[in-house]
């Protein structure tokens, strides 16, 4: 079980990253639009991309700040992207499961 702990910590960090208003709204829309379980990975990548675009554009739209693109050559950025992917995988899966159970589609 000790060998599995870093993996669980990583998914926990991803879930915490997505578990905000912005992440939950994006995940809710993605889960609602998810046509089948086979498309889950595509929707996870799409939700992560939308999250990154909103992160970059929100200061520009809200505060008239200058557009600052993320530092895509740094390792912390890619750790953040990996945490978002893990978080969206969990949250979209749970919300899609709830949708399937409640709407009987």
XYZ file of C-alpha atoms in Angstrom:
105
model
C 0.000 0.000 0.000
C 2.965 2.304 0.561
C 3.909 2.067 -3.102
C 0.408 3.171 -4.112
C 0.379 6.221 -1.832
C 2.155 8.630 -4.264
C -0.376 7.775 -6.973
C -3.284 8.379 -4.594
C -1.712 11.655 -3.459
C -1.388 12.754 -7.082
C -5.070 12.045 -7.798
C -6.024 13.780 -4.545
C -4.040 16.855 -5.626
C -5.740 16.781 -9.038
C -9.157 16.544 -7.456
C -8.332 19.483 -5.181
C -7.177 21.516 -8.175
C -10.424 20.950 -10.070
C -12.654 21.245 -6.998
C -13.212 24.994 -7.373
C -15.986 26.954 -9.010
C -14.202 27.235 -12.351
C -13.263 23.557 -12.455
C -16.652 22.315 -11.353
C -18.486 24.383 -13.973
C -16.175 23.105 -16.717
C -16.534 19.510 -15.477
C -20.317 19.812 -15.211
C -20.617 21.027 -18.806
C -18.233 18.314 -20.019
C -20.131 15.587 -18.162
C -23.458 16.829 -19.483
C -22.170 16.832 -23.078
C -20.366 13.459 -22.776
C -22.100 11.172 -25.300
C -20.470 7.876 -24.243
C -17.801 6.497 -21.950
C -15.535 5.907 -24.931
C -15.177 9.666 -25.402
C -14.217 10.321 -21.772
C -10.503 10.844 -22.441
C -11.234 13.328 -25.234
C -13.516 15.306 -22.924
C -10.909 15.237 -20.134
C -8.294 16.713 -22.474
C -10.825 19.258 -23.750
C -11.814 20.307 -20.237
C -8.148 20.683 -19.287
C -7.534 22.855 -22.349
C -10.556 25.026 -21.526
C -9.320 25.359 -17.934
C -5.888 26.530 -19.114
C -7.415 29.035 -21.555
C -9.680 30.434 -18.837
C -6.687 30.673 -16.478
C -4.853 32.761 -19.072
C -7.792 34.956 -20.127
C -9.558 35.558 -16.811
C -7.137 38.249 -15.563
C -7.375 39.987 -18.939
C -11.165 40.046 -18.928
C -11.686 40.750 -15.236
C -8.910 43.244 -14.502
C -7.840 44.566 -17.922
C -4.422 43.039 -17.235
C -1.923 42.239 -19.932
C -2.172 38.806 -21.490
C 0.454 36.530 -19.954
C 0.890 33.146 -21.507
C 1.901 30.257 -19.231
C 5.508 29.154 -19.085
C 5.113 25.954 -21.063
C 8.803 25.112 -20.785
C 8.770 24.779 -17.004
C 8.183 21.557 -15.116
C 5.705 23.074 -12.597
C 3.383 23.987 -15.482
C 3.329 20.403 -16.730
C 2.765 19.097 -13.203
C -0.212 21.457 -12.992
C -1.507 20.162 -16.344
C -1.092 16.550 -15.180
C -2.932 17.339 -11.937
C -5.744 18.952 -13.946
C -5.975 15.888 -16.181
C -6.204 13.576 -13.180
C -8.742 15.809 -11.463
C -10.953 16.152 -14.509
C -10.801 12.399 -15.073
C -12.206 11.845 -11.588
C -14.766 14.658 -11.551
C -16.121 14.180 -15.078
C -16.394 10.427 -14.470
C -18.359 10.955 -11.262
C -20.655 13.574 -12.768
C -21.239 11.481 -15.901
C -22.078 8.474 -13.728
C -24.560 10.572 -11.775
C -26.068 11.816 -15.044
C -26.463 8.268 -16.335
C -28.073 7.098 -13.084
C -30.429 10.044 -12.664
C -31.459 10.580 -16.279
C -31.489 6.857 -17.259
C -29.935 7.533 -20.650
